[in-house]
mmCIF file of C-alpha atoms in Angstrom:
data_model
loop_
_atom_site.group_PDB
_atom_site.id
_atom_site.type_symbol
_atom_site.label_atom_id
_atom_site.label_comp_id
_atom_site.label_asym_id
_atom_site.label_seq_id
_atom_site.Cartn_x
_atom_site.Cartn_y
_atom_site.Cartn_z
ATOM 1 C CA MET B 1 91.145 152.399 20.480
ATOM 2 C CA ILE B 2 92.195 153.816 17.098
ATOM 3 C CA PHE B 3 93.961 150.567 16.171
ATOM 4 C CA TYR B 4 90.822 148.503 16.840
ATOM 5 C CA GLN B 5 88.688 150.896 14.817
ATOM 6 C CA VAL B 6 91.047 150.735 11.839
ATOM 7 C CA GLY B 7 91.080 146.936 12.059
ATOM 8 C CA PHE B 8 87.282 146.785 11.924
ATOM 9 C CA LEU B 9 87.189 149.312 9.079
ATOM 10 C CA LEU B 10 89.653 147.247 7.058
ATOM 11 C CA PHE B 11 87.692 144.054 7.649
ATOM 12 C CA LEU B 12 84.539 145.667 6.247
ATOM 13 C CA PHE B 13 86.460 147.099 3.302
ATOM 14 C CA PHE B 14 88.068 143.802 2.333
ATOM 15 C CA PHE B 15 84.848 141.873 2.872
ATOM 16 C CA LEU B 16 83.154 144.161 0.336
ATOM 17 C CA LEU B 17 86.085 143.659 -2.054
ATOM 18 C CA PHE B 18 85.740 139.899 -1.579
ATOM 19 C CA VAL B 19 82.019 139.978 -2.424
ATOM 20 C CA LEU B 20 82.712 142.089 -5.521
ATOM 21 C CA GLY B 21 85.554 139.772 -6.548
ATOM 22 C CA GLN B 22 83.270 136.715 -6.377
ATOM 23 C CA ILE B 23 80.506 138.449 -8.359
ATOM 24 C CA LEU B 24 82.998 139.413 -11.077
ATOM 25 C CA HIS B 25 84.850 136.083 -10.757
ATOM 26 C CA ASN B 26 88.024 138.174 -10.678
ATOM 27 C CA ASN B 27 90.189 138.460 -7.567
ATOM 28 C CA SER B 28 92.346 141.093 -9.304
ATOM 29 C CA ILE B 29 89.901 143.638 -7.874
ATOM 30 C CA VAL B 30 91.899 143.440 -4.657
ATOM 31 C CA ASP B 31 94.806 145.178 -6.426
ATOM 32 C CA VAL B 32 92.622 148.222 -7.106
ATOM 33 C CA GLY B 33 91.610 148.150 -3.454
ATOM 34 C CA TRP B 34 95.256 148.203 -2.315
ATOM 35 C CA GLY B 35 95.832 151.915 -2.882
ATOM 36 C CA THR B 36 92.242 152.822 -2.025
ATOM 37 C CA GLY B 37 92.420 151.090 1.363
ATOM 38 C CA PHE B 38 95.332 153.222 2.538
ATOM 39 C CA VAL B 39 93.477 156.383 1.537
ATOM 40 C CA LEU B 40 90.471 155.166 3.526
ATOM 41 C CA ILE B 41 92.643 154.610 6.609
ATOM 42 C CA ALA B 42 94.295 158.012 6.240
ATOM 43 C CA LEU B 43 90.979 159.874 5.917
ATOM 44 C CA TYR B 44 89.262 157.931 8.706
ATOM 45 C CA THR B 45 92.042 158.531 11.245
ATOM 46 C CA TYR B 46 92.397 162.160 10.139
ATOM 47 C CA PHE B 47 88.739 162.989 10.749
ATOM 48 C CA LEU B 48 88.862 161.356 14.169
ATOM 49 C CA LEU B 49 91.202 164.146 15.287
ATOM 50 C CA PRO B 50 89.464 167.099 16.977
ATOM 51 C CA GLU B 51 91.915 169.624 15.468
ATOM 52 C CA PRO B 52 94.259 168.153 12.839
ATOM 53 C CA SER B 53 97.641 169.841 12.624
ATOM 54 C CA PHE B 54 99.614 170.790 9.523
ATOM 55 C CA LYS B 55 101.631 167.565 9.880
ATOM 56 C CA ASN B 56 98.463 165.458 9.992
ATOM 57 C CA THR B 57 97.211 167.188 6.861
ATOM 58 C CA ILE B 58 100.499 166.726 5.022
ATOM 59 C CA ALA B 59 100.610 163.005 5.901
ATOM 60 C CA VAL B 60 97.053 162.439 4.653
ATOM 61 C CA LEU B 61 97.745 164.335 1.437
ATOM 62 C CA LEU B 62 100.840 162.245 0.761
ATOM 63 C CA VAL B 63 98.975 158.970 1.296
ATOM 64 C CA GLY B 64 96.020 160.232 -0.746
ATOM 65 C CA LEU B 65 98.217 161.333 -3.633
ATOM 66 C CA TRP B 66 99.962 157.964 -3.750
ATOM 67 C CA GLY B 67 96.954 155.726 -3.062
ATOM 68 C CA LEU B 68 94.501 157.297 -5.508
ATOM 69 C CA ARG B 69 97.090 157.444 -8.302
ATOM 70 C CA LEU B 70 97.970 153.788 -7.732
ATOM 71 C CA ALA B 71 94.313 152.698 -7.644
ATOM 72 C CA PHE B 72 93.596 154.565 -10.887
ATOM 73 C CA HIS B 73 96.748 153.204 -12.531
ATOM 74 C CA VAL B 74 95.885 149.589 -11.649
ATOM 75 C CA ALA B 75 92.206 149.992 -12.578
ATOM 76 C CA LYS B 76 93.131 151.456 -15.963
ATOM 77 C CA ARG B 77 95.674 148.683 -16.583
ATOM 78 C CA ASN B 78 93.213 145.901 -15.665
ATOM 79 C CA TRP B 79 90.098 147.362 -17.307
ATOM 80 C CA LYS B 80 88.261 144.777 -19.467
ATOM 81 C CA LYS B 81 91.121 142.314 -19.059
ATOM 82 C CA PRO B 82 90.903 138.788 -17.618
ATOM 83 C CA GLU B 83 91.952 137.992 -14.089
ATOM 84 C CA ASP B 84 95.640 138.689 -13.430
ATOM 85 C CA TYR B 85 97.838 135.636 -14.052
ATOM 86 C CA ARG B 86 98.855 135.469 -10.383
ATOM 87 C CA TYR B 87 95.279 135.009 -9.181
ATOM 88 C CA ALA B 88 94.429 132.714 -12.092
ATOM 89 C CA ALA B 89 97.369 130.503 -11.059
ATOM 90 C CA MET B 90 96.029 130.454 -7.499
ATOM 91 C CA ARG B 91 92.651 129.206 -8.757
ATOM 92 C CA GLU B 92 94.361 126.352 -10.570
ATOM 93 C CA ARG B 93 96.252 125.344 -7.424
ATOM 94 C CA TRP B 94 93.119 125.503 -5.296
ATOM 95 C CA GLY B 95 91.136 123.036 -7.392
ATOM 96 C CA THR B 96 87.331 123.094 -7.325
ATOM 97 C CA LYS B 97 86.552 122.807 -3.601
ATOM 98 C CA TYR B 98 85.964 125.831 -1.353
ATOM 99 C CA VAL B 99 87.456 128.211 -3.937
ATOM 100 C CA SER B 100 85.704 131.294 -2.538
ATOM 101 C CA LEU B 101 86.658 130.410 1.031
ATOM 102 C CA LYS B 102 90.284 129.956 0.025
ATOM 103 C CA ALA B 103 90.207 133.285 -1.814
ATOM 104 C CA PHE B 104 88.730 135.000 1.237
ATOM 105 C CA PHE B 105 91.564 133.941 3.535
ATOM 106 C CA LYS B 106 94.531 133.589 1.173
ATOM 107 C CA VAL B 107 93.919 136.730 -0.884
ATOM 108 C CA TYR B 108 91.656 139.191 0.906
ATOM 109 C CA MET B 109 92.395 138.547 4.566
ATOM 110 C CA THR B 110 96.114 138.187 3.892
ATOM 111 C CA GLN B 111 96.201 141.560 2.142
ATOM 112 C CA MET B 112 94.086 143.076 4.912
ATOM 113 C CA ILE B 113 96.664 142.061 7.533
ATOM 114 C CA LEU B 114 99.531 143.333 5.390
ATOM 115 C CA MET B 115 97.756 146.640 4.791
ATOM 116 C CA TYR B 116 97.205 147.077 8.513
ATOM 117 C CA ILE B 117 100.908 146.549 9.238
ATOM 118 C CA ILE B 118 102.109 148.784 6.388
ATOM 119 C CA ALA B 119 99.636 151.539 7.364
ATOM 120 C CA LEU B 120 101.062 151.798 10.909
ATOM 121 C CA PRO B 121 102.904 155.093 10.229
ATOM 122 C CA ILE B 122 99.774 156.936 9.089
ATOM 123 C CA ILE B 123 97.708 155.452 11.942
ATOM 124 C CA SER B 124 100.413 156.515 14.404
ATOM 125 C CA ILE B 125 100.758 160.002 12.931
ATOM 126 C CA ASN B 126 97.011 160.552 13.171
ATOM 127 C CA SER B 127 96.830 159.287 16.744
ATOM 128 C CA SER B 128 97.702 162.832 17.922
ATOM 129 C CA THR B 129 98.383 166.373 16.688
ATOM 130 C CA TYR B 130 101.698 168.261 16.517
ATOM 131 C CA PRO B 131 102.656 171.880 17.233
ATOM 132 C CA SER B 132 105.113 172.160 14.341
ATOM 133 C CA LEU B 133 107.194 170.214 11.833
ATOM 134 C CA GLN B 134 110.525 168.805 13.045
ATOM 135 C CA THR B 135 113.716 168.278 11.042
ATOM 136 C CA MET B 136 112.985 164.557 10.719
ATOM 137 C CA ASP B 137 109.550 165.387 9.313
ATOM 138 C CA ILE B 138 111.143 167.452 6.542
ATOM 139 C CA ILE B 139 113.594 164.640 5.776
ATOM 140 C CA GLY B 140 110.716 162.146 5.716
ATOM 141 C CA MET B 141 108.780 164.232 3.194
ATOM 142 C CA PHE B 142 111.881 164.574 1.002
ATOM 143 C CA VAL B 143 112.421 160.785 1.070
ATOM 144 C CA TRP B 144 108.745 160.267 0.234
ATOM 145 C CA LEU B 145 109.023 162.611 -2.765
ATOM 146 C CA ILE B 146 111.996 160.625 -4.098
ATOM 147 C CA GLY B 147 109.943 157.440 -3.859
ATOM 148 C CA TYR B 148 106.915 159.045 -5.501
ATOM 149 C CA PHE B 149 109.075 160.294 -8.360
ATOM 150 C CA PHE B 150 110.462 156.817 -9.044
ATOM 151 C CA GLU B 151 107.062 155.120 -8.919
ATOM 152 C CA VAL B 152 105.159 157.662 -11.020
ATOM 153 C CA VAL B 153 107.871 158.328 -13.602
ATOM 154 C CA GLY B 154 108.794 154.636 -13.793
ATOM 155 C CA ASP B 155 105.173 153.643 -14.461
ATOM 156 C CA LYS B 156 104.762 156.438 -17.021
ATOM 157 C CA GLN B 157 107.943 155.518 -18.878
ATOM 158 C CA LEU B 158 106.904 151.868 -19.008
ATOM 159 C CA ALA B 159 103.374 152.693 -20.216
ATOM 160 C CA THR B 160 104.752 154.939 -22.974
ATOM 161 C CA PHE B 161 107.236 152.260 -24.043
ATOM 162 C CA ILE B 162 104.587 149.521 -24.204
ATOM 163 C CA SER B 163 102.168 151.733 -26.159
ATOM 164 C CA GLN B 164 104.562 151.989 -29.104
ATOM 165 C CA PRO B 165 104.088 149.113 -31.623
ATOM 166 C CA LYS B 166 107.802 149.054 -32.466
ATOM 167 C CA ASN B 167 108.556 147.958 -28.893
ATOM 168 C CA LYS B 168 106.272 144.904 -28.899
ATOM 169 C CA GLY B 169 108.068 141.984 -27.262
ATOM 170 C CA LYS B 170 110.997 144.149 -26.160
ATOM 171 C CA LEU B 171 112.224 144.891 -22.635
ATOM 172 C CA MET B 172 112.025 148.377 -21.165
ATOM 173 C CA THR B 173 115.634 149.319 -20.331
ATOM 174 C CA GLN B 174 115.579 153.097 -20.745
ATOM 175 C CA GLY B 175 115.111 156.079 -18.444
ATOM 176 C CA LEU B 176 114.774 155.098 -14.789
ATOM 177 C CA TRP B 177 114.688 151.477 -15.933
ATOM 178 C CA SER B 178 118.380 151.782 -16.846
ATOM 179 C CA THR B 179 119.246 152.540 -13.194
ATOM 180 C CA THR B 180 117.128 149.848 -11.544
ATOM 181 C CA ARG B 181 115.173 146.880 -12.878
ATOM 182 C CA HIS B 182 112.224 147.846 -10.668
ATOM 183 C CA PRO B 183 111.934 151.647 -10.269
ATOM 184 C CA ASN B 184 108.245 151.439 -9.333
ATOM 185 C CA TYR B 185 108.885 148.918 -6.546
ATOM 186 C CA PHE B 186 111.857 150.916 -5.290
ATOM 187 C CA GLY B 187 109.636 153.996 -5.294
ATOM 188 C CA GLU B 188 106.864 152.331 -3.299
ATOM 189 C CA ALA B 189 109.241 151.045 -0.631
ATOM 190 C CA THR B 190 110.963 154.435 -0.395
ATOM 191 C CA MET B 191 107.667 156.251 0.151
ATOM 192 C CA TRP B 192 106.910 154.084 3.175
ATOM 193 C CA TRP B 193 110.396 154.720 4.563
ATOM 194 C CA GLY B 194 109.583 158.416 4.198
ATOM 195 C CA LEU B 195 106.292 158.040 6.078
ATOM 196 C CA PHE B 196 108.120 156.058 8.762
ATOM 197 C CA LEU B 197 110.504 159.002 9.266
ATOM 198 C CA LEU B 198 107.493 161.322 9.394
ATOM 199 C CA SER B 199 106.013 159.172 12.168
ATOM 200 C CA LEU B 200 109.072 159.172 14.450
ATOM 201 C CA HIS B 201 107.685 161.890 16.755
ATOM 202 C CA SER B 202 104.264 160.241 16.998
ATOM 203 C CA THR B 203 102.762 158.429 19.978
ATOM 204 C CA TYR B 204 103.271 154.906 18.680
ATOM 205 C CA ALA B 205 106.521 155.432 16.770
ATOM 206 C CA PHE B 206 108.096 152.331 18.341
ATOM 207 C CA ILE B 207 105.984 150.002 16.164
ATOM 208 C CA THR B 208 106.004 151.910 12.876
ATOM 209 C CA LEU B 209 109.336 150.440 11.713
ATOM 210 C CA LEU B 210 107.337 147.293 10.902
ATOM 211 C CA SER B 211 105.794 149.159 7.972
ATOM 212 C CA PRO B 212 108.794 149.922 5.704
ATOM 213 C CA VAL B 213 110.530 146.693 6.687
ATOM 214 C CA THR B 214 107.446 144.668 5.717
ATOM 215 C CA ILE B 215 106.816 146.373 2.369
ATOM 216 C CA THR B 216 110.506 146.253 1.423
ATOM 217 C CA PHE B 217 110.696 142.556 2.298
ATOM 218 C CA LEU B 218 107.532 141.760 0.329
ATOM 219 C CA LEU B 219 108.664 143.638 -2.757
ATOM 220 C CA LEU B 220 112.197 142.264 -2.709
ATOM 221 C CA PHE B 221 111.587 138.658 -1.713
ATOM 222 C CA VAL B 222 107.910 137.685 -2.046
ATOM 223 C CA SER B 223 105.361 139.301 -4.369
ATOM 224 C CA GLY B 224 107.225 141.937 -6.345
ATOM 225 C CA VAL B 225 110.697 141.403 -7.739
ATOM 226 C CA PRO B 226 110.784 137.547 -7.595
ATOM 227 C CA LEU B 227 107.539 137.076 -9.568
ATOM 228 C CA LEU B 228 108.551 139.436 -12.366
ATOM 229 C CA GLU B 229 112.127 138.183 -12.575
ATOM 230 C CA LYS B 230 110.872 134.599 -12.755
ATOM 231 C CA LYS B 231 108.609 135.576 -15.650
ATOM 232 C CA TYR B 232 111.579 136.772 -17.742
ATOM 233 C CA LYS B 233 114.337 134.460 -16.507
ATOM 234 C CA ASP B 234 114.570 132.433 -19.764
ATOM 235 C CA ARG B 235 114.983 135.459 -22.024
ATOM 236 C CA PRO B 236 118.552 136.198 -23.238
ATOM 237 C CA ASP B 237 117.836 139.955 -23.430
ATOM 238 C CA PHE B 238 116.728 139.931 -19.801
ATOM 239 C CA MET B 239 119.895 138.127 -18.727
ATOM 240 C CA GLU B 240 121.963 140.860 -20.407
ATOM 241 C CA TYR B 241 119.824 143.545 -18.781
ATOM 242 C CA LYS B 242 120.214 141.787 -15.432
ATOM 243 C CA LYS B 243 124.012 141.827 -15.682
ATOM 244 C CA ARG B 244 124.280 145.578 -16.130
ATOM 245 C CA THR B 245 121.350 146.923 -14.086
ATOM 246 C CA SER B 246 120.846 147.136 -10.317
ATOM 247 C CA ILE B 247 118.028 144.922 -9.082
ATOM 248 C CA PHE B 248 116.410 147.465 -6.725
ATOM 249 C CA ILE B 249 118.371 150.485 -5.515
ATOM 250 C CA PRO B 250 119.091 152.834 -8.454
ATOM 251 C CA TRP B 251 122.693 152.958 -9.613
ATOM 252 C CA PHE B 252 124.747 153.644 -12.695
ATOM 253 C CA PRO B 253 124.444 150.804 -15.241
ATOM 254 C CA LYS B 254 127.482 148.563 -15.661
ATOM 255 C CA ARG B 255 129.293 148.686 -18.980
#
């Protein structure tokens, strides 16, 4: 029953995002909803439990910490700016017929389905309560913290770099960005691997592997790394950076 309820909740959430996106004529709003939607799922499933355990509480706090920070970060980045180039490019490809309908299915409903799959660990964790934390739970939280560190610190380092006029037009290659070309994407994938480990003693653990596999695949091969790397592929400084820096998993830079 919990899986059906979450599905209906997500449909309502993304339908509201769709309406707002059409009013604003800006489908980038769905990016702000990405982090927020996971927090909504976490809180909804948590409060369905008659007596949440310490593990349930920890899982919800982890998702809340990540999701709200991400939503705020994206909202701040996009504030008073035009529609993100990815969604603007989609509009061009769609032409002038049934633009809103295409946006509904290709942007909002697609992200709804992906969110449902990626949220499986938190849904599974909050499908029951637990007497105590297990060793794998501790490992899962540690893995999650590593991922959170890379995403938060990576975003902060990039924002600081961009804010300095002397760096205009330059590539960020310092700090965590010297160990991986995409520390924020690595961090996001790692957090979901951590939540997967935290879900291994849950009722529906057998399906939760879909979550980290899906988000890692998307970031590495679909919407994350490929889009950004394509954007910079003709720049000589990026080609040099690419030669010495790991694409995803952090490692020592090559000399």
